[in-house]
Amino acid sequence: MELRIDPWGSTVIREYEKLFQYFGIKPFREVLHLIDKPHMYMTRGIIFGHRDFDKFWKLYRSGRRVAVLTGFMPSGRFHIGHKMVVEQLVYYQRLGIDVYMLIADAEAYAVRRIPRSEVIRIGVEEYIANAIALGLDSEKTVFYFQTNQRPEYYRLIQLFSRKVTFNELEAIYGSIEPAKIMAALTQVADVTFLTHPSMGGYEAVLVPVGADQDPHLRLARDLVERFSSEIELKQPSSTYHRFMTGLDGGKMSSSRPESAIFLTDDIEEAKKKVFRALTGGRATAEEQRRLGGEPEKCVVFELFAYHLVKDDKELKRIYDECRSGLRLCGQCKREAAKLLEEFLREHQEKLAQAREEARRIAKEIKPSF
Ligand code: SF4
């Protein structure tokens, strides 16, 4: 059976274990013991897979120069799925690791066909601003736009094009067109350029991403191998996290406001979204008391696990109460809505100042036309 992941599509990945079998992603639980203070996404299995995380981590632990880099395609408003990526950046930054956050503006323009001015506005006002408000240190982070890089970065993209075939790209990405080819090769440059001696010289770069971005990582690793005698680059390490399910059960997406909670949502509207979310509850309260709920199928439980409950014991209590039928969905949603309100109020208070900071950074980067 053929399994293909489309990084630009709306496919929902449901069977993460298959990614081990088909693509050679390794289970993250096998490297968890290496980390003294793991992030809750690691201990809860939300970060489920990796490539060469152990190599990256050993270099970091032995004091070598390593960096973490990830990117965002500025195609719409910043939602709680994006927050998961920023939280990982903040975690690594607080460990003292250099952090790079890129805005994939070339990709958003080429693949999503969003006008340039809008792409830049979203990149600054939504992504950089929300990342700062979530705790990313703007002084320590390197932000960049794909269209505002140094010449060597673009040279890599040109060189990469020589050792990749149309058939190969089709096999990885499915339907492919010039814009997507450019976007894919640009991503390869993003996850490799920092390891080149003239562009950072890092000994390892870790790329934390959602599982749908693995095609870019696979292509990058292959190309680094093919250019090993010509260009001094290192294969990226990567970790993969599960996606939070959309509130309606599909993929969480900026283009479907009903599927996502945006960090700039009006708070009453965000709470309403929680009340409308798909749950793992039974048809009636009586049935739920008798059979228990199904937290594994519940988006509200995901909200607790991915965002709202940091204490593992508290999360387990919610899980057990749901399973045993002690907890009913109405009350449970009210609890989730209250926690979400507290988070959003605090975040939105920080956002105004973070926007100012994001605009200052944009003036320095000068993304243009
Ligand atoms: S009780 Fe809570 S966790 Fe359980 S199914 Fe209902 S909403 Fe989900």
mmCIF file of C-alpha atoms and ligand atoms in Angstrom:
data_model
loop_
_atom_site.group_PDB
_atom_site.id
_atom_site.type_symbol
_atom_site.label_atom_id
_atom_site.label_comp_id
_atom_site.label_asym_id
_atom_site.label_seq_id
_atom_site.Cartn_x
_atom_site.Cartn_y
_atom_site.Cartn_z
ATOM 1 C CA MET A 1 0.000 0.000 0.000
ATOM 2 C CA GLU A 2 1.256 3.480 -0.841
ATOM 3 C CA LEU A 3 1.269 6.103 1.869
ATOM 4 C CA ARG A 4 1.980 9.692 0.927
ATOM 5 C CA ILE A 5 1.891 12.805 3.091
ATOM 6 C CA ASP A 6 1.031 16.080 1.431
ATOM 7 C CA PRO A 7 2.545 18.992 3.392
ATOM 8 C CA TRP A 8 0.263 21.443 1.573
ATOM 9 C CA GLY A 9 -2.923 19.399 1.778
ATOM 10 C CA SER A 10 -5.736 18.927 4.253
ATOM 11 C CA THR A 11 -5.273 15.227 4.901
ATOM 12 C CA VAL A 12 -5.664 14.266 8.530
ATOM 13 C CA ILE A 13 -2.967 11.870 9.738
ATOM 14 C CA ARG A 14 -4.640 9.390 12.056
ATOM 15 C CA GLU A 15 -2.255 6.462 12.161
ATOM 16 C CA TYR A 16 1.031 7.902 13.350
ATOM 17 C CA GLU A 17 2.536 4.452 13.893
ATOM 18 C CA LYS A 18 2.475 3.934 10.128
ATOM 19 C CA LEU A 19 5.008 6.728 9.744
ATOM 20 C CA PHE A 20 7.531 4.538 11.586
ATOM 21 C CA GLN A 21 6.874 1.665 9.253
ATOM 22 C CA TYR A 22 6.751 3.550 5.943
ATOM 23 C CA PHE A 23 9.190 6.408 6.349
ATOM 24 C CA GLY A 24 11.650 5.290 9.001
ATOM 25 C CA ILE A 25 10.672 7.914 11.572
ATOM 26 C CA LYS A 26 11.800 6.580 14.960
ATOM 27 C CA PRO A 27 9.604 6.530 18.075
ATOM 28 C CA PHE A 28 10.444 9.464 20.323
ATOM 29 C CA ARG A 29 9.897 7.360 23.452
ATOM 30 C CA GLU A 30 13.192 5.585 22.645
ATOM 31 C CA VAL A 31 15.170 8.811 23.228
ATOM 32 C CA LEU A 32 13.091 10.249 26.057
ATOM 33 C CA HIS A 33 15.470 8.886 28.715
ATOM 34 C CA LEU A 34 18.253 11.144 27.351
ATOM 35 C CA ILE A 35 16.428 14.308 28.465
ATOM 36 C CA ASP A 36 16.579 15.539 32.069
ATOM 37 C CA LYS A 37 13.590 17.826 31.967
ATOM 38 C CA PRO A 38 11.476 16.875 28.976
ATOM 39 C CA HIS A 39 8.672 19.095 27.699
ATOM 40 C CA MET A 40 5.190 17.795 28.478
ATOM 41 C CA TYR A 41 4.680 17.159 24.743
ATOM 42 C CA MET A 42 7.514 14.656 25.013
ATOM 43 C CA THR A 43 6.279 12.845 28.114
ATOM 44 C CA ARG A 44 2.682 12.769 26.873
ATOM 45 C CA GLY A 45 3.604 11.232 23.523
ATOM 46 C CA ILE A 46 2.422 14.329 21.617
ATOM 47 C CA ILE A 47 5.925 14.534 20.177
ATOM 48 C CA PHE A 48 5.826 10.970 18.942
ATOM 49 C CA GLY A 49 8.679 10.608 16.453
ATOM 50 C CA HIS A 50 12.119 11.806 15.463
ATOM 51 C CA ARG A 51 15.009 11.493 13.092
ATOM 52 C CA ASP A 52 18.449 11.696 14.697
ATOM 53 C CA PHE A 53 17.235 13.555 17.785
ATOM 54 C CA ASP A 54 19.711 11.473 19.803
ATOM 55 C CA LYS A 55 22.646 12.706 17.673
ATOM 56 C CA PHE A 56 21.483 16.306 18.055
ATOM 57 C CA TRP A 57 20.976 15.944 21.800
ATOM 58 C CA LYS A 58 24.360 14.353 22.429
ATOM 59 C CA LEU A 59 26.081 17.214 20.591
ATOM 60 C CA TYR A 60 24.069 19.741 22.602
ATOM 61 C CA ARG A 61 24.913 17.990 25.876
ATOM 62 C CA SER A 62 28.601 17.963 25.053
ATOM 63 C CA GLY A 63 28.571 21.719 24.516
ATOM 64 C CA ARG A 64 28.848 21.742 20.711
ATOM 65 C CA ARG A 65 27.233 24.422 18.533
ATOM 66 C CA VAL A 66 23.678 23.370 17.728
ATOM 67 C CA ALA A 67 20.536 25.239 16.741
ATOM 68 C CA VAL A 68 16.803 24.724 16.535
ATOM 69 C CA LEU A 69 14.956 26.038 13.500
ATOM 70 C CA THR A 70 11.364 25.874 12.411
ATOM 71 C CA GLY A 71 9.135 27.781 10.069
ATOM 72 C CA PHE A 72 5.597 28.984 9.596
ATOM 73 C CA MET A 73 3.765 29.491 6.348
ATOM 74 C CA PRO A 74 1.878 32.770 6.869
ATOM 75 C CA SER A 75 -1.359 31.736 5.238
ATOM 76 C CA GLY A 76 -3.828 32.846 7.890
ATOM 77 C CA ARG A 77 -4.400 33.601 11.549
ATOM 78 C CA PHE A 78 -2.222 32.070 14.257
ATOM 79 C CA HIS A 79 -4.073 29.274 16.071
ATOM 80 C CA ILE A 80 -3.435 26.887 18.935
ATOM 81 C CA GLY A 81 -1.873 24.353 16.553
ATOM 82 C CA HIS A 82 0.836 26.925 15.732
ATOM 83 C CA LYS A 83 1.232 27.596 19.446
ATOM 84 C CA MET A 84 2.471 24.013 19.874
ATOM 85 C CA VAL A 85 5.446 24.697 17.620
ATOM 86 C CA VAL A 86 6.322 27.958 19.371
ATOM 87 C CA GLU A 87 6.163 26.246 22.770
ATOM 88 C CA GLN A 88 8.856 23.858 21.595
ATOM 89 C CA LEU A 89 11.037 26.749 20.413
ATOM 90 C CA VAL A 90 10.626 28.439 23.794
ATOM 91 C CA TYR A 91 11.573 25.191 25.546
ATOM 92 C CA TYR A 92 14.823 24.806 23.581
ATOM 93 C CA GLN A 93 15.640 28.498 23.882
ATOM 94 C CA ARG A 94 15.352 28.301 27.669
ATOM 95 C CA LEU A 95 17.883 25.466 27.556
ATOM 96 C CA GLY A 96 20.298 27.936 25.967
ATOM 97 C CA ILE A 97 20.030 26.658 22.382
ATOM 98 C CA ASP A 98 20.113 29.150 19.478
ATOM 99 C CA VAL A 99 16.670 29.463 17.926
ATOM 100 C CA TYR A 100 15.738 30.454 14.357
ATOM 101 C CA MET A 101 12.171 31.122 13.301
ATOM 102 C CA LEU A 102 11.529 31.518 9.618
ATOM 103 C CA ILE A 103 8.514 32.939 7.866
ATOM 104 C CA ALA A 104 7.866 30.881 4.741
ATOM 105 C CA ASP A 105 6.585 33.856 2.775
ATOM 106 C CA ALA A 106 7.865 32.569 -0.588
ATOM 107 C CA GLU A 107 5.933 29.365 -0.017
ATOM 108 C CA ALA A 108 2.717 31.137 1.039
ATOM 109 C CA TYR A 109 2.887 33.341 -2.048
ATOM 110 C CA ALA A 110 3.699 30.513 -4.474
ATOM 111 C CA VAL A 111 1.594 27.689 -3.111
ATOM 112 C CA ARG A 112 -1.314 29.479 -1.405
ATOM 113 C CA ARG A 113 -1.258 32.387 -3.875
ATOM 114 C CA ILE A 114 -1.671 35.024 -1.195
ATOM 115 C CA PRO A 115 -0.600 38.550 -2.252
ATOM 116 C CA ARG A 116 2.879 39.525 -1.056
ATOM 117 C CA SER A 117 1.751 42.446 1.106
ATOM 118 C CA GLU A 118 -0.731 40.222 2.901
ATOM 119 C CA VAL A 119 1.834 37.442 3.388
ATOM 120 C CA ILE A 120 4.231 39.903 5.032
ATOM 121 C CA ARG A 121 1.501 41.436 7.203
ATOM 122 C CA ILE A 122 0.394 38.000 8.444
ATOM 123 C CA GLY A 123 4.005 36.930 9.034
ATOM 124 C CA VAL A 124 4.698 39.946 11.235
ATOM 125 C CA GLU A 125 1.372 40.698 12.912
ATOM 126 C CA GLU A 126 0.253 37.111 13.456
ATOM 127 C CA TYR A 127 3.239 34.771 13.586
ATOM 128 C CA ILE A 128 6.163 36.791 14.924
ATOM 129 C CA ALA A 129 3.930 38.765 17.297
ATOM 130 C CA ASN A 130 2.168 35.724 18.756
ATOM 131 C CA ALA A 131 5.458 33.846 19.104
ATOM 132 C CA ILE A 132 6.885 36.725 21.149
ATOM 133 C CA ALA A 133 3.745 36.944 23.271
ATOM 134 C CA LEU A 134 4.077 33.198 23.948
ATOM 135 C CA GLY A 135 7.515 33.736 25.427
ATOM 136 C CA LEU A 136 9.971 33.557 22.549
ATOM 137 C CA ASP A 137 12.759 35.967 23.417
ATOM 138 C CA SER A 138 12.913 38.467 20.561
ATOM 139 C CA GLU A 139 16.467 39.480 21.462
ATOM 140 C CA LYS A 140 17.780 35.941 21.272
ATOM 141 C CA THR A 141 15.737 34.610 18.343
ATOM 142 C CA VAL A 142 16.784 35.026 14.723
ATOM 143 C CA PHE A 143 13.682 35.712 12.624
ATOM 144 C CA TYR A 144 13.912 35.704 8.852
ATOM 145 C CA PHE A 145 11.746 35.695 5.734
ATOM 146 C CA GLN A 146 12.535 33.253 2.914
ATOM 147 C CA THR A 147 12.685 36.189 0.510
ATOM 148 C CA ASN A 148 15.187 38.151 2.601
ATOM 149 C CA GLN A 149 18.138 35.846 2.906
ATOM 150 C CA ARG A 150 21.785 36.016 2.003
ATOM 151 C CA PRO A 151 22.891 35.086 -1.558
ATOM 152 C CA GLU A 152 24.454 31.764 -0.497
ATOM 153 C CA TYR A 153 21.056 30.534 0.679
ATOM 154 C CA TYR A 154 19.593 31.054 -2.822
ATOM 155 C CA ARG A 155 22.667 29.456 -4.369
ATOM 156 C CA LEU A 156 21.873 26.309 -2.401
ATOM 157 C CA ILE A 157 18.368 26.222 -3.885
ATOM 158 C CA GLN A 158 19.797 26.541 -7.397
ATOM 159 C CA LEU A 159 22.364 23.830 -6.783
ATOM 160 C CA PHE A 160 19.850 21.483 -5.176
ATOM 161 C CA SER A 161 17.729 21.602 -8.334
ATOM 162 C CA ARG A 162 20.414 19.691 -10.243
ATOM 163 C CA LYS A 163 20.233 16.481 -8.270
ATOM 164 C CA VAL A 164 16.523 15.978 -7.959
ATOM 165 C CA THR A 165 14.168 14.628 -10.586
ATOM 166 C CA PHE A 166 10.579 15.427 -11.408
ATOM 167 C CA ASN A 167 9.613 11.776 -10.865
ATOM 168 C CA GLU A 168 11.192 11.754 -7.447
ATOM 169 C CA LEU A 169 9.354 14.903 -6.395
ATOM 170 C CA GLU A 170 6.108 13.440 -7.689
ATOM 171 C CA ALA A 171 6.749 10.290 -5.671
ATOM 172 C CA ILE A 172 7.294 12.339 -2.512
ATOM 173 C CA TYR A 173 4.678 15.057 -2.924
ATOM 174 C CA GLY A 174 2.109 13.715 -5.359
ATOM 175 C CA SER A 175 0.915 16.382 -7.760
ATOM 176 C CA ILE A 176 3.758 18.826 -8.241
ATOM 177 C CA GLU A 177 4.103 22.079 -10.181
ATOM 178 C CA PRO A 178 6.877 24.690 -10.516
ATOM 179 C CA ALA A 179 5.688 26.689 -7.490
ATOM 180 C CA LYS A 180 5.737 23.610 -5.284
ATOM 181 C CA ILE A 181 9.142 22.538 -6.587
ATOM 182 C CA MET A 182 10.537 25.955 -5.663
ATOM 183 C CA ALA A 183 8.824 25.793 -2.265
ATOM 184 C CA ALA A 184 10.219 22.319 -1.567
ATOM 185 C CA LEU A 185 13.801 23.226 -2.536
ATOM 186 C CA THR A 186 13.561 26.436 -0.529
ATOM 187 C CA GLN A 187 12.544 24.391 2.500
ATOM 188 C CA VAL A 188 15.539 22.150 1.930
ATOM 189 C CA ALA A 189 17.745 25.244 2.043
ATOM 190 C CA ASP A 190 15.978 26.365 5.247
ATOM 191 C CA VAL A 191 16.698 23.180 7.159
ATOM 192 C CA THR A 192 20.296 22.805 5.951
ATOM 193 C CA PHE A 193 21.922 26.223 5.401
ATOM 194 C CA LEU A 194 22.815 26.810 9.055
ATOM 195 C CA THR A 195 25.177 23.840 8.983
ATOM 196 C CA HIS A 196 27.246 25.295 6.140
ATOM 197 C CA PRO A 197 30.529 26.776 7.441
ATOM 198 C CA SER A 198 29.784 30.141 5.799
ATOM 199 C CA MET A 199 26.220 30.424 7.098
ATOM 200 C CA GLY A 200 26.338 29.376 10.708
ATOM 201 C CA GLY A 201 28.576 26.351 10.880
ATOM 202 C CA TYR A 202 26.321 24.583 13.360
ATOM 203 C CA GLU A 203 27.167 20.953 13.982
ATOM 204 C CA ALA A 204 23.520 19.987 14.121
ATOM 205 C CA VAL A 205 20.175 21.637 13.504
ATOM 206 C CA LEU A 206 16.956 20.284 14.976
ATOM 207 C CA VAL A 207 13.690 20.993 13.179
ATOM 208 C CA PRO A 208 10.567 20.465 15.303
ATOM 209 C CA VAL A 209 7.563 20.124 13.000
ATOM 210 C CA GLY A 210 4.136 18.611 12.592
ATOM 211 C CA ALA A 211 4.114 15.157 11.050
ATOM 212 C CA ASP A 212 2.938 16.499 7.671
ATOM 213 C CA GLN A 213 6.261 18.278 7.104
ATOM 214 C CA ASP A 214 8.316 15.101 6.961
ATOM 215 C CA PRO A 215 8.457 15.007 3.114
ATOM 216 C CA HIS A 216 10.624 18.159 3.194
ATOM 217 C CA LEU A 217 12.908 16.607 5.803
ATOM 218 C CA ARG A 218 13.300 13.404 3.805
ATOM 219 C CA LEU A 219 14.132 15.345 0.668
ATOM 220 C CA ALA A 220 16.625 17.481 2.599
ATOM 221 C CA ARG A 221 18.380 14.468 4.081
ATOM 222 C CA ASP A 222 18.649 12.821 0.649
ATOM 223 C CA LEU A 223 20.010 15.969 -0.978
ATOM 224 C CA VAL A 224 22.612 16.533 1.726
ATOM 225 C CA GLU A 225 23.780 12.979 1.081
ATOM 226 C CA ARG A 226 23.913 13.505 -2.704
ATOM 227 C CA PHE A 227 25.924 16.707 -2.340
ATOM 228 C CA SER A 228 28.242 15.318 0.334
ATOM 229 C CA SER A 229 31.337 15.581 -1.858
ATOM 230 C CA GLU A 230 30.434 19.093 -3.103
ATOM 231 C CA ILE A 231 28.749 21.089 -0.344
ATOM 232 C CA GLU A 232 29.546 20.924 3.338
ATOM 233 C CA LEU A 233 26.107 20.455 4.866
ATOM 234 C CA LYS A 234 24.698 18.259 7.610
ATOM 235 C CA GLN A 235 21.482 16.306 7.565
ATOM 236 C CA PRO A 236 18.817 17.952 9.722
ATOM 237 C CA SER A 237 17.539 16.224 12.840
ATOM 238 C CA SER A 238 13.806 16.478 13.371
ATOM 239 C CA THR A 239 10.997 15.776 15.792
ATOM 240 C CA TYR A 240 7.364 15.238 14.856
ATOM 241 C CA HIS A 241 4.327 16.134 16.872
ATOM 242 C CA ARG A 242 0.773 15.013 16.572
ATOM 243 C CA PHE A 243 -1.736 17.551 15.380
ATOM 244 C CA MET A 244 -4.470 18.704 17.580
ATOM 245 C CA THR A 245 -7.678 17.624 15.915
ATOM 246 C CA GLY A 246 -9.830 20.427 14.557
ATOM 247 C CA LEU A 247 -12.740 21.317 16.837
ATOM 248 C CA ASP A 248 -15.083 19.845 14.247
ATOM 249 C CA GLY A 249 -13.112 16.612 13.911
ATOM 250 C CA GLY A 250 -11.201 17.545 10.692
ATOM 251 C CA LYS A 251 -7.790 19.161 10.318
ATOM 252 C CA MET A 252 -7.324 22.357 12.310
ATOM 253 C CA SER A 253 -6.856 25.050 9.713
ATOM 254 C CA SER A 254 -6.713 28.835 9.501
ATOM 255 C CA SER A 255 -8.940 28.641 6.438
ATOM 256 C CA ARG A 256 -11.765 27.028 8.439
ATOM 257 C CA PRO A 257 -12.376 29.305 11.456
ATOM 258 C CA GLU A 258 -14.823 26.838 12.983
ATOM 259 C CA SER A 259 -12.055 24.219 13.209
ATOM 260 C CA ALA A 260 -9.579 26.291 15.224
ATOM 261 C CA ILE A 261 -9.168 28.526 18.236
ATOM 262 C CA PHE A 262 -7.169 31.547 17.171
ATOM 263 C CA LEU A 263 -5.073 33.305 19.774
ATOM 264 C CA THR A 264 -6.740 36.566 18.781
ATOM 265 C CA ASP A 265 -10.281 35.184 18.953
ATOM 266 C CA ASP A 266 -12.810 37.195 20.842
ATOM 267 C CA ILE A 267 -12.909 35.378 24.185
ATOM 268 C CA GLU A 268 -16.671 34.767 24.198
ATOM 269 C CA GLU A 269 -16.447 33.415 20.646
ATOM 270 C CA ALA A 270 -13.559 31.115 21.634
ATOM 271 C CA LYS A 271 -15.600 29.754 24.539
ATOM 272 C CA LYS A 272 -18.527 29.103 22.210
ATOM 273 C CA LYS A 273 -16.174 27.117 19.984
ATOM 274 C CA VAL A 274 -15.303 24.906 22.965
ATOM 275 C CA PHE A 275 -18.989 24.306 23.638
ATOM 276 C CA ARG A 276 -19.511 23.323 19.988
ATOM 277 C CA ALA A 277 -16.433 21.025 19.864
ATOM 278 C CA LEU A 278 -16.658 17.342 19.070
ATOM 279 C CA THR A 279 -16.386 15.181 22.194
ATOM 280 C CA GLY A 280 -15.997 11.539 23.036
ATOM 281 C CA GLY A 281 -19.217 11.687 25.037
ATOM 282 C CA ARG A 282 -22.122 9.252 24.738
ATOM 283 C CA ALA A 283 -25.544 9.958 23.317
ATOM 284 C CA THR A 284 -27.160 10.522 26.737
ATOM 285 C CA ALA A 285 -25.978 11.425 30.241
ATOM 286 C CA GLU A 286 -27.343 8.107 31.500
ATOM 287 C CA GLU A 287 -25.307 6.184 28.930
ATOM 288 C CA GLN A 288 -22.204 8.188 29.760
ATOM 289 C CA ARG A 289 -22.542 7.480 33.483
ATOM 290 C CA ARG A 290 -22.948 3.789 32.666
ATOM 291 C CA LEU A 291 -20.319 3.326 29.917
ATOM 292 C CA GLY A 292 -17.961 6.240 30.562
ATOM 293 C CA GLY A 293 -16.770 8.677 27.897
ATOM 294 C CA GLU A 294 -14.036 8.185 25.306
ATOM 295 C CA PRO A 295 -11.348 10.808 25.970
ATOM 296 C CA GLU A 296 -9.187 9.324 23.170
ATOM 297 C CA LYS A 297 -11.789 10.561 20.675
ATOM 298 C CA CYS A 298 -12.458 13.879 22.373
ATOM 299 C CA VAL A 299 -11.211 17.246 21.138
ATOM 300 C CA VAL A 300 -11.947 18.828 24.532
ATOM 301 C CA PHE A 301 -9.644 16.285 26.166
ATOM 302 C CA GLU A 302 -6.994 17.185 23.574
ATOM 303 C CA LEU A 303 -7.410 20.827 24.576
ATOM 304 C CA PHE A 304 -6.583 19.848 28.158
ATOM 305 C CA ALA A 305 -3.686 17.579 27.170
ATOM 306 C CA TYR A 306 -2.066 19.831 24.540
ATOM 307 C CA HIS A 307 -2.678 23.225 26.091
ATOM 308 C CA LEU A 308 -4.687 23.795 29.216
ATOM 309 C CA VAL A 309 -3.495 21.327 31.874
ATOM 310 C CA LYS A 310 0.217 21.290 32.617
ATOM 311 C CA ASP A 311 -0.001 18.996 35.659
ATOM 312 C CA ASP A 312 0.107 15.316 34.646
ATOM 313 C CA LYS A 313 -1.800 14.205 37.755
ATOM 314 C CA GLU A 314 -4.608 16.620 37.009
ATOM 315 C CA LEU A 315 -4.755 15.418 33.416
ATOM 316 C CA LYS A 316 -4.930 11.808 34.582
ATOM 317 C CA ARG A 317 -7.745 12.701 36.961
ATOM 318 C CA ILE A 318 -9.756 14.174 34.070
ATOM 319 C CA TYR A 319 -9.042 11.096 31.958
ATOM 320 C CA ASP A 320 -10.061 8.660 34.702
ATOM 321 C CA GLU A 321 -13.206 10.603 35.572
ATOM 322 C CA CYS A 322 -14.223 10.629 31.921
ATOM 323 C CA ARG A 323 -13.537 6.927 31.410
ATOM 324 C CA SER A 324 -15.386 5.918 34.541
ATOM 325 C CA GLY A 325 -18.476 7.978 33.747
ATOM 326 C CA LEU A 326 -18.014 10.356 36.676
ATOM 327 C CA ARG A 327 -17.471 13.295 34.352
ATOM 328 C CA LEU A 328 -20.123 14.591 31.962
ATOM 329 C CA CYS A 329 -19.382 16.645 28.882
ATOM 330 C CA GLY A 330 -21.315 19.803 29.797
ATOM 331 C CA GLN A 331 -19.376 20.423 33.018
ATOM 332 C CA CYS A 332 -16.151 19.307 31.372
ATOM 333 C CA LYS A 333 -16.562 21.836 28.564
ATOM 334 C CA ARG A 334 -17.264 24.587 31.093
ATOM 335 C CA GLU A 335 -13.955 23.769 32.822
ATOM 336 C CA ALA A 336 -12.095 23.803 29.500
ATOM 337 C CA ALA A 337 -13.730 27.093 28.500
ATOM 338 C CA LYS A 338 -12.725 28.698 31.821
ATOM 339 C CA LEU A 339 -9.094 27.608 31.473
ATOM 340 C CA LEU A 340 -9.046 28.757 27.855
ATOM 341 C CA GLU A 341 -10.445 32.143 28.865
ATOM 342 C CA GLU A 342 -7.685 32.583 31.471
ATOM 343 C CA PHE A 343 -5.009 31.693 28.931
ATOM 344 C CA LEU A 344 -6.417 33.929 26.164
ATOM 345 C CA ARG A 345 -6.872 36.942 28.487
ATOM 346 C CA GLU A 346 -3.279 36.748 29.643
ATOM 347 C CA HIS A 347 -1.969 36.153 26.113
ATOM 348 C CA GLN A 348 -3.975 38.942 24.529
ATOM 349 C CA GLU A 349 -2.741 41.386 27.175
ATOM 350 C CA LYS A 350 0.833 40.627 26.092
ATOM 351 C CA LEU A 351 0.019 40.742 22.401
ATOM 352 C CA ALA A 352 -0.198 44.521 21.920
ATOM 353 C CA GLN A 353 3.365 45.010 23.108
ATOM 354 C CA ALA A 354 4.540 41.917 21.212
ATOM 355 C CA ARG A 355 3.086 43.427 18.005
ATOM 356 C CA GLU A 356 5.158 46.551 18.505
ATOM 357 C CA GLU A 357 8.226 44.379 18.923
ATOM 358 C CA ALA A 358 7.326 42.332 15.828
ATOM 359 C CA ARG A 359 7.009 45.533 13.766
ATOM 360 C CA ARG A 360 10.394 46.692 15.019
ATOM 361 C CA ILE A 361 11.912 43.362 13.950
ATOM 362 C CA ALA A 362 10.210 43.623 10.544
ATOM 363 C CA LYS A 363 11.801 47.043 10.047
ATOM 364 C CA GLU A 364 15.188 45.442 10.616
ATOM 365 C CA ILE A 365 14.535 42.457 8.321
ATOM 366 C CA LYS A 366 12.825 44.676 5.731
ATOM 367 C CA PRO A 367 10.687 42.116 3.925
ATOM 368 C CA SER A 368 9.736 43.756 0.641
ATOM 369 C CA PHE A 369 7.426 43.462 -2.376
HETATM 370 S S1 SF4 B 1 -16.315 14.231 29.725
HETATM 371 FE FE1 SF4 B 1 -14.859 15.683 28.924
HETATM 372 S S2 SF4 B 1 -13.111 14.467 28.267
HETATM 373 FE FE2 SF4 B 1 -14.853 13.081 28.518
HETATM 374 S S3 SF4 B 1 -15.775 12.943 26.503
HETATM 375 FE FE3 SF4 B 1 -16.854 14.547 27.583
HETATM 376 S S4 SF4 B 1 -15.799 16.447 27.025
HETATM 377 FE FE4 SF4 B 1 -14.475 14.720 26.513
#
